[in-house]
PDB file of C-alpha atoms and ligand atoms in Angstrom:
ATOM      1  CA  MET L   1      36.330 -52.226  46.553  1.00  0.00           C
ATOM      2  CA  ARG L   2      34.439 -49.017  45.942  1.00  0.00           C
ATOM      3  CA  LYS L   3      36.506 -46.006  46.994  1.00  0.00           C
ATOM      4  CA  HIS L   4      34.475 -43.461  48.917  1.00  0.00           C
ATOM      5  CA  ILE L   5      33.897 -40.174  47.154  1.00  0.00           C
ATOM      6  CA  ILE L   6      32.960 -36.958  48.925  1.00  0.00           C
ATOM      7  CA  ALA L   7      31.862 -34.145  46.620  1.00  0.00           C
ATOM      8  CA  GLY L   8      30.943 -30.616  47.667  1.00  0.00           C
ATOM      9  CA  ASN L   9      28.161 -29.071  45.615  1.00  0.00           C
ATOM     10  CA  TRP L  10      28.597 -25.373  46.268  1.00  0.00           C
ATOM     11  CA  LYS L  11      25.443 -24.551  44.264  1.00  0.00           C
ATOM     12  CA  MET L  12      25.117 -20.795  43.504  1.00  0.00           C
ATOM     13  CA  ASN L  13      27.444 -19.674  46.290  1.00  0.00           C
ATOM     14  CA  LEU L  14      30.854 -17.943  46.457  1.00  0.00           C
ATOM     15  CA  THR L  15      32.530 -15.516  44.072  1.00  0.00           C
ATOM     16  CA  PRO L  16      35.789 -16.536  42.351  1.00  0.00           C
ATOM     17  CA  ASN L  17      37.833 -14.909  45.149  1.00  0.00           C
ATOM     18  CA  GLU L  18      35.752 -16.519  47.869  1.00  0.00           C
ATOM     19  CA  ALA L  19      36.000 -19.883  46.090  1.00  0.00           C
ATOM     20  CA  LYS L  20      39.798 -19.590  45.939  1.00  0.00           C
ATOM     21  CA  ALA L  21      39.941 -18.751  49.644  1.00  0.00           C
ATOM     22  CA  LEU L  22      37.781 -21.767  50.545  1.00  0.00           C
ATOM     23  CA  VAL L  23      39.912 -24.313  48.670  1.00  0.00           C
ATOM     24  CA  GLU L  24      43.089 -22.767  50.064  1.00  0.00           C
ATOM     25  CA  GLU L  25      41.692 -23.279  53.545  1.00  0.00           C
ATOM     26  CA  LEU L  26      40.458 -26.761  52.691  1.00  0.00           C
ATOM     27  CA  ALA L  27      43.578 -28.163  50.979  1.00  0.00           C
ATOM     28  CA  PRO L  28      45.781 -28.732  54.071  1.00  0.00           C
ATOM     29  CA  LYS L  29      42.830 -30.142  56.022  1.00  0.00           C
ATOM     30  CA  VAL L  30      42.126 -32.893  53.475  1.00  0.00           C
ATOM     31  CA  GLN L  31      45.666 -33.652  52.320  1.00  0.00           C
ATOM     32  CA  ASN L  32      45.730 -37.034  54.072  1.00  0.00           C
ATOM     33  CA  SER L  33      42.270 -38.116  52.980  1.00  0.00           C
ATOM     34  CA  ASN L  34      41.917 -41.671  51.860  1.00  0.00           C
ATOM     35  CA  CYS L  35      38.759 -40.943  49.895  1.00  0.00           C
ATOM     36  CA  GLU L  36      38.269 -38.940  46.736  1.00  0.00           C
ATOM     37  CA  VAL L  37      37.753 -35.259  47.549  1.00  0.00           C
ATOM     38  CA  VAL L  38      35.859 -33.234  44.940  1.00  0.00           C
ATOM     39  CA  VAL L  39      34.582 -29.653  44.904  1.00  0.00           C
ATOM     40  CA  CYS L  40      31.941 -28.484  42.431  1.00  0.00           C
ATOM     41  CA  PRO L  41      31.997 -24.675  42.296  1.00  0.00           C
ATOM     42  CA  PRO L  42      29.776 -22.470  40.133  1.00  0.00           C
ATOM     43  CA  ALA L  43      31.121 -22.440  36.558  1.00  0.00           C
ATOM     44  CA  ILE L  44      32.480 -18.907  36.860  1.00  0.00           C
ATOM     45  CA  ASP L  45      34.705 -19.986  39.779  1.00  0.00           C
ATOM     46  CA  ILE L  46      36.205 -23.014  38.041  1.00  0.00           C
ATOM     47  CA  GLN L  47      39.250 -21.248  36.623  1.00  0.00           C
ATOM     48  CA  ALA L  48      40.231 -19.778  40.007  1.00  0.00           C
ATOM     49  CA  VAL L  49      39.670 -23.083  41.812  1.00  0.00           C
ATOM     50  CA  SER L  50      41.520 -25.022  39.114  1.00  0.00           C
ATOM     51  CA  GLU L  51      44.621 -22.908  39.747  1.00  0.00           C
ATOM     52  CA  ALA L  52      44.276 -22.979  43.518  1.00  0.00           C
ATOM     53  CA  ILE L  53      44.088 -26.798  43.745  1.00  0.00           C
ATOM     54  CA  LYS L  54      47.251 -27.467  41.731  1.00  0.00           C
ATOM     55  CA  GLY L  55      49.476 -29.821  43.719  1.00  0.00           C
ATOM     56  CA  THR L  56      46.676 -30.784  46.145  1.00  0.00           C
ATOM     57  CA  ASN L  57      44.509 -33.912  46.271  1.00  0.00           C
ATOM     58  CA  ILE L  58      41.328 -31.907  45.674  1.00  0.00           C
ATOM     59  CA  GLN L  59      39.600 -32.691  42.404  1.00  0.00           C
ATOM     60  CA  LEU L  60      37.306 -30.477  40.412  1.00  0.00           C
ATOM     61  CA  GLY L  61      33.700 -31.027  39.368  1.00  0.00           C
ATOM     62  CA  ALA L  62      31.134 -28.913  37.508  1.00  0.00           C
ATOM     63  CA  GLN L  63      27.500 -28.528  38.510  1.00  0.00           C
ATOM     64  CA  ASN L  64      26.145 -29.254  35.034  1.00  0.00           C
ATOM     65  CA  VAL L  65      27.316 -29.991  31.489  1.00  0.00           C
ATOM     66  CA  HIS L  66      25.668 -29.850  28.061  1.00  0.00           C
ATOM     67  CA  TRP L  67      25.215 -32.718  25.580  1.00  0.00           C
ATOM     68  CA  LYS L  68      26.913 -31.060  22.618  1.00  0.00           C
ATOM     69  CA  GLU L  69      30.501 -29.973  22.091  1.00  0.00           C
ATOM     70  CA  ASN L  70      29.534 -26.420  21.085  1.00  0.00           C
ATOM     71  CA  GLY L  71      26.803 -24.428  19.353  1.00  0.00           C
ATOM     72  CA  ALA L  72      23.846 -22.121  19.878  1.00  0.00           C
ATOM     73  CA  PHE L  73      22.984 -23.073  23.467  1.00  0.00           C
ATOM     74  CA  THR L  74      22.991 -19.804  25.393  1.00  0.00           C
ATOM     75  CA  GLY L  75      24.023 -20.181  29.001  1.00  0.00           C
ATOM     76  CA  GLU L  76      25.307 -23.732  28.677  1.00  0.00           C
ATOM     77  CA  ILE L  77      28.803 -25.160  29.124  1.00  0.00           C
ATOM     78  CA  SER L  78      30.398 -28.038  27.223  1.00  0.00           C
ATOM     79  CA  ALA L  79      32.522 -30.929  28.402  1.00  0.00           C
ATOM     80  CA  LYS L  80      35.387 -29.698  26.235  1.00  0.00           C
ATOM     81  CA  MET L  81      35.449 -26.338  28.040  1.00  0.00           C
ATOM     82  CA  LEU L  82      35.426 -28.031  31.432  1.00  0.00           C
ATOM     83  CA  LEU L  83      38.128 -30.532  30.512  1.00  0.00           C
ATOM     84  CA  GLU L  84      40.452 -27.737  29.422  1.00  0.00           C
ATOM     85  CA  LEU L  85      40.315 -26.361  32.977  1.00  0.00           C
ATOM     86  CA  GLY L  86      41.089 -29.719  34.559  1.00  0.00           C
ATOM     87  CA  VAL L  87      37.529 -30.625  35.532  1.00  0.00           C
ATOM     88  CA  LYS L  88      37.086 -34.352  36.143  1.00  0.00           C
ATOM     89  CA  TYR L  89      33.487 -34.723  37.369  1.00  0.00           C
ATOM     90  CA  ALA L  90      30.149 -33.167  36.393  1.00  0.00           C
ATOM     91  CA  ILE L  91      26.950 -33.289  38.424  1.00  0.00           C
ATOM     92  CA  VAL L  92      24.023 -34.134  36.151  1.00  0.00           C
ATOM     93  CA  GLY L  93      20.312 -34.057  36.924  1.00  0.00           C
ATOM     94  CA  HIS L  94      20.414 -32.444  40.353  1.00  0.00           C
ATOM     95  CA  SER L  95      16.865 -32.105  41.679  1.00  0.00           C
ATOM     96  CA  GLU L  96      17.217 -28.308  41.657  1.00  0.00           C
ATOM     97  CA  ARG L  97      17.913 -28.466  37.925  1.00  0.00           C
ATOM     98  CA  ARG L  98      14.966 -30.810  37.432  1.00  0.00           C
ATOM     99  CA  GLN L  99      12.675 -28.652  39.572  1.00  0.00           C
ATOM    100  CA  TYR L 100      13.622 -25.123  38.481  1.00  0.00           C
ATOM    101  CA  PHE L 101      15.243 -25.509  35.056  1.00  0.00           C
ATOM    102  CA  GLY L 102      13.172 -28.092  33.241  1.00  0.00           C
ATOM    103  CA  GLU L 103      15.686 -30.920  33.373  1.00  0.00           C
ATOM    104  CA  THR L 104      14.027 -34.223  32.429  1.00  0.00           C
ATOM    105  CA  ASP L 105      15.076 -37.870  32.577  1.00  0.00           C
ATOM    106  CA  GLU L 106      15.824 -37.565  28.873  1.00  0.00           C
ATOM    107  CA  THR L 107      18.087 -34.502  29.139  1.00  0.00           C
ATOM    108  CA  VAL L 108      19.799 -36.063  32.151  1.00  0.00           C
ATOM    109  CA  ASN L 109      20.524 -39.126  30.024  1.00  0.00           C
ATOM    110  CA  GLN L 110      21.832 -37.000  27.139  1.00  0.00           C
ATOM    111  CA  ARG L 111      24.040 -34.898  29.392  1.00  0.00           C
ATOM    112  CA  ALA L 112      25.448 -37.897  31.225  1.00  0.00           C
ATOM    113  CA  LYS L 113      26.131 -39.799  28.018  1.00  0.00           C
ATOM    114  CA  TYR L 114      27.942 -36.943  26.361  1.00  0.00           C
ATOM    115  CA  ALA L 115      29.904 -36.145  29.513  1.00  0.00           C
ATOM    116  CA  LEU L 116      31.090 -39.727  29.811  1.00  0.00           C
ATOM    117  CA  THR L 117      32.072 -40.150  26.185  1.00  0.00           C
ATOM    118  CA  SER L 118      33.933 -36.827  26.375  1.00  0.00           C
ATOM    119  CA  GLY L 119      36.024 -37.987  29.315  1.00  0.00           C
ATOM    120  CA  LEU L 120      34.169 -36.477  32.270  1.00  0.00           C
ATOM    121  CA  ILE L 121      32.744 -38.614  35.058  1.00  0.00           C
ATOM    122  CA  PRO L 122      29.068 -37.771  35.556  1.00  0.00           C
ATOM    123  CA  ILE L 123      27.609 -37.723  39.055  1.00  0.00           C
ATOM    124  CA  ILE L 124      23.999 -38.560  38.213  1.00  0.00           C
ATOM    125  CA  CYS L 125      21.452 -37.428  40.807  1.00  0.00           C
ATOM    126  CA  VAL L 126      18.168 -39.146  41.559  1.00  0.00           C
ATOM    127  CA  GLY L 127      15.764 -38.789  44.453  1.00  0.00           C
ATOM    128  CA  GLU L 128      12.123 -38.636  45.444  1.00  0.00           C
ATOM    129  CA  SER L 129       9.836 -35.908  46.769  1.00  0.00           C
ATOM    130  CA  LEU L 130       8.254 -36.089  50.219  1.00  0.00           C
ATOM    131  CA  GLU L 131       4.955 -36.992  48.576  1.00  0.00           C
ATOM    132  CA  ILE L 132       6.501 -40.047  46.933  1.00  0.00           C
ATOM    133  CA  ARG L 133       8.320 -41.057  50.126  1.00  0.00           C
ATOM    134  CA  GLU L 134       5.048 -40.868  52.080  1.00  0.00           C
ATOM    135  CA  ALA L 135       3.161 -42.813  49.406  1.00  0.00           C
ATOM    136  CA  GLY L 136       5.694 -45.622  49.842  1.00  0.00           C
ATOM    137  CA  THR L 137       6.719 -45.665  46.170  1.00  0.00           C
ATOM    138  CA  THR L 138      10.286 -44.385  46.557  1.00  0.00           C
ATOM    139  CA  ASN L 139      12.070 -47.477  45.289  1.00  0.00           C
ATOM    140  CA  ASP L 140       9.937 -47.638  42.156  1.00  0.00           C
ATOM    141  CA  PHE L 141      10.413 -43.955  41.483  1.00  0.00           C
ATOM    142  CA  VAL L 142      14.200 -43.831  41.850  1.00  0.00           C
ATOM    143  CA  SER L 143      14.581 -47.094  39.953  1.00  0.00           C
ATOM    144  CA  LYS L 144      12.727 -45.573  37.005  1.00  0.00           C
ATOM    145  CA  GLN L 145      14.928 -42.474  37.206  1.00  0.00           C
ATOM    146  CA  ILE L 146      18.034 -44.662  37.171  1.00  0.00           C
ATOM    147  CA  VAL L 147      16.910 -46.793  34.238  1.00  0.00           C
ATOM    148  CA  ALA L 148      16.101 -43.635  32.255  1.00  0.00           C
ATOM    149  CA  ALA L 149      19.352 -41.886  33.156  1.00  0.00           C
ATOM    150  CA  LEU L 150      21.433 -44.908  32.170  1.00  0.00           C
ATOM    151  CA  ASN L 151      19.532 -45.719  28.986  1.00  0.00           C
ATOM    152  CA  GLY L 152      21.989 -46.744  26.255  1.00  0.00           C
ATOM    153  CA  PHE L 153      25.005 -47.113  28.543  1.00  0.00           C
ATOM    154  CA  SER L 154      27.189 -50.206  28.701  1.00  0.00           C
ATOM    155  CA  GLY L 155      27.892 -51.925  32.010  1.00  0.00           C
ATOM    156  CA  GLN L 156      31.493 -50.800  31.732  1.00  0.00           C
ATOM    157  CA  GLN L 157      30.356 -47.200  31.433  1.00  0.00           C
ATOM    158  CA  VAL L 158      27.946 -47.499  34.350  1.00  0.00           C
ATOM    159  CA  GLN L 159      30.596 -48.696  36.746  1.00  0.00           C
ATOM    160  CA  SER L 160      32.855 -45.795  35.833  1.00  0.00           C
ATOM    161  CA  LEU L 161      30.313 -43.133  36.782  1.00  0.00           C
ATOM    162  CA  VAL L 162      28.885 -42.035  40.134  1.00  0.00           C
ATOM    163  CA  ILE L 163      25.273 -41.948  41.270  1.00  0.00           C
ATOM    164  CA  ALA L 164      24.000 -39.662  43.995  1.00  0.00           C
ATOM    165  CA  TYR L 165      20.816 -40.578  45.817  1.00  0.00           C
ATOM    166  CA  GLU L 166      19.387 -37.313  47.121  1.00  0.00           C
ATOM    167  CA  PRO L 167      15.885 -37.370  48.587  1.00  0.00           C
ATOM    168  CA  ILE L 168      14.456 -33.944  47.740  1.00  0.00           C
ATOM    169  CA  TRP L 169      12.859 -33.571  51.165  1.00  0.00           C
ATOM    170  CA  ALA L 170      16.281 -33.893  52.798  1.00  0.00           C
ATOM    171  CA  ILE L 171      18.036 -31.255  50.688  1.00  0.00           C
ATOM    172  CA  GLY L 172      18.777 -28.037  52.559  1.00  0.00           C
ATOM    173  CA  THR L 173      16.136 -28.838  55.152  1.00  0.00           C
ATOM    174  CA  GLY L 174      18.356 -30.142  57.930  1.00  0.00           C
ATOM    175  CA  LYS L 175      16.169 -33.235  57.783  1.00  0.00           C
ATOM    176  CA  THR L 176      18.407 -36.080  56.714  1.00  0.00           C
ATOM    177  CA  ALA L 177      17.208 -39.519  55.741  1.00  0.00           C
ATOM    178  CA  THR L 178      18.005 -42.036  58.468  1.00  0.00           C
ATOM    179  CA  SER L 179      21.051 -44.088  57.640  1.00  0.00           C
ATOM    180  CA  GLN L 180      18.745 -47.095  57.231  1.00  0.00           C
ATOM    181  CA  GLU L 181      16.415 -45.267  54.800  1.00  0.00           C
ATOM    182  CA  ALA L 182      19.384 -44.034  52.770  1.00  0.00           C
ATOM    183  CA  ASN L 183      21.013 -47.460  52.716  1.00  0.00           C
ATOM    184  CA  ASP L 184      17.761 -49.215  51.750  1.00  0.00           C
ATOM    185  CA  THR L 185      17.040 -46.891  48.840  1.00  0.00           C
ATOM    186  CA  ILE L 186      20.616 -47.111  47.637  1.00  0.00           C
ATOM    187  CA  LEU L 187      20.345 -50.890  47.787  1.00  0.00           C
ATOM    188  CA  ALA L 188      17.198 -50.658  45.642  1.00  0.00           C
ATOM    189  CA  ILE L 189      19.161 -48.572  43.134  1.00  0.00           C
ATOM    190  CA  ARG L 190      21.980 -51.129  43.171  1.00  0.00           C
ATOM    191  CA  ASN L 191      19.486 -53.954  42.600  1.00  0.00           C
ATOM    192  CA  THR L 192      18.023 -52.086  39.634  1.00  0.00           C
ATOM    193  CA  ILE L 193      21.494 -51.687  38.160  1.00  0.00           C
ATOM    194  CA  ALA L 194      22.086 -55.408  38.731  1.00  0.00           C
ATOM    195  CA  LYS L 195      18.894 -56.260  36.856  1.00  0.00           C
ATOM    196  CA  VAL L 196      19.789 -54.160  33.827  1.00  0.00           C
ATOM    197  CA  PHE L 197      23.591 -54.386  33.724  1.00  0.00           C
ATOM    198  CA  GLY L 198      24.460 -57.430  35.831  1.00  0.00           C
ATOM    199  CA  LYS L 199      25.570 -58.033  39.379  1.00  0.00           C
ATOM    200  CA  GLU L 200      29.220 -57.208  38.907  1.00  0.00           C
ATOM    201  CA  THR L 201      28.477 -53.795  37.433  1.00  0.00           C
ATOM    202  CA  ALA L 202      26.124 -53.084  40.344  1.00  0.00           C
ATOM    203  CA  GLN L 203      28.747 -54.117  42.887  1.00  0.00           C
ATOM    204  CA  ASN L 204      31.335 -51.825  41.300  1.00  0.00           C
ATOM    205  CA  THR L 205      29.167 -48.717  40.899  1.00  0.00           C
ATOM    206  CA  ARG L 206      29.618 -46.003  43.499  1.00  0.00           C
ATOM    207  CA  ILE L 207      26.434 -44.534  44.940  1.00  0.00           C
ATOM    208  CA  GLN L 208      26.582 -41.497  47.219  1.00  0.00           C
ATOM    209  CA  TYR L 209      23.995 -40.166  49.615  1.00  0.00           C
ATOM    210  CA  GLY L 210      23.125 -36.458  49.612  1.00  0.00           C
ATOM    211  CA  GLY L 211      20.726 -34.348  51.688  1.00  0.00           C
ATOM    212  CA  SER L 212      21.705 -32.494  54.855  1.00  0.00           C
ATOM    213  CA  MET L 213      24.812 -34.626  55.353  1.00  0.00           C
ATOM    214  CA  ASN L 214      27.065 -32.833  57.809  1.00  0.00           C
ATOM    215  CA  ALA L 215      30.018 -33.244  60.142  1.00  0.00           C
ATOM    216  CA  LYS L 216      27.766 -34.726  62.827  1.00  0.00           C
ATOM    217  CA  ASN L 217      25.713 -37.304  60.923  1.00  0.00           C
ATOM    218  CA  ALA L 218      28.361 -38.343  58.354  1.00  0.00           C
ATOM    219  CA  SER L 219      29.824 -41.208  60.376  1.00  0.00           C
ATOM    220  CA  GLU L 220      26.480 -42.939  60.820  1.00  0.00           C
ATOM    221  CA  LEU L 221      25.667 -42.611  57.119  1.00  0.00           C
ATOM    222  CA  MET L 222      29.139 -43.608  55.954  1.00  0.00           C
ATOM    223  CA  ALA L 223      29.057 -46.723  58.124  1.00  0.00           C
ATOM    224  CA  MET L 224      26.289 -48.193  55.959  1.00  0.00           C
ATOM    225  CA  GLU L 225      27.335 -50.893  53.564  1.00  0.00           C
ATOM    226  CA  ASN L 226      25.788 -49.432  50.430  1.00  0.00           C
ATOM    227  CA  ILE L 227      26.679 -45.765  50.909  1.00  0.00           C
ATOM    228  CA  ASP L 228      29.867 -44.958  49.027  1.00  0.00           C
ATOM    229  CA  GLY L 229      30.244 -41.306  49.904  1.00  0.00           C
ATOM    230  CA  GLY L 230      28.328 -38.068  49.991  1.00  0.00           C
ATOM    231  CA  LEU L 231      27.203 -35.187  47.837  1.00  0.00           C
ATOM    232  CA  ILE L 232      27.337 -32.308  50.279  1.00  0.00           C
ATOM    233  CA  GLY L 233      25.612 -28.942  49.902  1.00  0.00           C
ATOM    234  CA  GLY L 234      25.597 -26.538  52.867  1.00  0.00           C
ATOM    235  CA  ALA L 235      28.326 -28.259  54.869  1.00  0.00           C
ATOM    236  CA  SER L 236      30.721 -28.136  51.900  1.00  0.00           C
ATOM    237  CA  LEU L 237      30.890 -24.348  52.215  1.00  0.00           C
ATOM    238  CA  LYS L 238      32.700 -24.662  55.567  1.00  0.00           C
ATOM    239  CA  ALA L 239      36.234 -26.028  55.231  1.00  0.00           C
ATOM    240  CA  GLU L 240      36.238 -27.486  58.732  1.00  0.00           C
ATOM    241  CA  ASP L 241      32.954 -29.376  58.301  1.00  0.00           C
ATOM    242  CA  PHE L 242      33.767 -30.617  54.810  1.00  0.00           C
ATOM    243  CA  ALA L 243      37.194 -31.823  55.992  1.00  0.00           C
ATOM    244  CA  THR L 244      35.551 -33.675  58.892  1.00  0.00           C
ATOM    245  CA  ILE L 245      33.238 -35.477  56.449  1.00  0.00           C
ATOM    246  CA  CYS L 246      36.236 -36.385  54.262  1.00  0.00           C
ATOM    247  CA  ALA L 247      38.045 -37.739  57.337  1.00  0.00           C
ATOM    248  CA  VAL L 248      35.026 -39.870  58.241  1.00  0.00           C
ATOM    249  CA  ALA L 249      34.850 -41.217  54.665  1.00  0.00           C
ATOM    250  CA  SER L 250      38.556 -42.053  54.775  1.00  0.00           C
ATOM    251  CA  LYS L 251      38.138 -44.700  57.487  1.00  0.00           C
TER     252      LYS L 251
HETATM  253  P1  13P H 301      22.468 -29.998  51.500  1.00  0.00           P
HETATM  254  O1  13P H 301      23.665 -30.778  51.975  1.00  0.00           O
HETATM  255  O2  13P H 301      22.607 -28.523  51.679  1.00  0.00           O
HETATM  256  O3  13P H 301      21.202 -30.558  52.031  1.00  0.00           O
HETATM  257  O4  13P H 301      22.416 -30.203  49.901  1.00  0.00           O
HETATM  258  C1  13P H 301      22.509 -31.460  49.389  1.00  0.00           C
HETATM  259  C2  13P H 301      22.635 -31.357  47.923  1.00  0.00           C
HETATM  260  O5  13P H 301      21.698 -30.981  47.237  1.00  0.00           O
HETATM  261  C3  13P H 301      23.926 -31.680  47.318  1.00  0.00           C
HETATM  262  O6  13P H 301      23.835 -31.760  45.941  1.00  0.00           O
END
């Protein structure tokens, strides 16, 4: 059984004090969740959040991670630094990083590989643009992204990480994929994993949906067989809404 995982990607929002206040509000609301509950604050907030979540069931994720342990990489953060603060997950290859910060399939692969071998669990993001969706080549496109991101991994490694399918046109637009569209694309991703790593690995790998998931549409999305959770942007900044999504994923 794949345990549902709900992760909040706070993106570039909230100061350390605001971040602390949000998790303090969130903690009692999600204490009975039967899914994994993860928050991914901006790097500068991680220390404050790490302290605030002690003794709760909220887990910590980063929004990015580098592929080396240390060195001359201005502005980057290593797995070792994150692990010292109790970080368990790291988002890798978010479309905003690909679009605005030159992230490529190759750097996504390097980051994910190093994160995993260092002891972090990467949440690898893939997803198509509106142009690709309208051209009808979504499954091909995301399958290529997945194969590239997982290049050099073992099946055992693949089933220990998390994939997030986030159609770019659904991110921050209020326009979510229909539950059927999301499920179908996630199934295509699972089939690609099956082809490369075998059926069992594909069955065990958790694949989230992300893109305008909120307290209202979460139950329809979470009811789909292939959707194993959500990567939540805007709605993760409101404790009430994020807790509602976690409750839905706990069923
Ligand atoms: P929204 O939920 O704001 O659409 O963002 C989704 C996302 O990009 C999560 O990583």
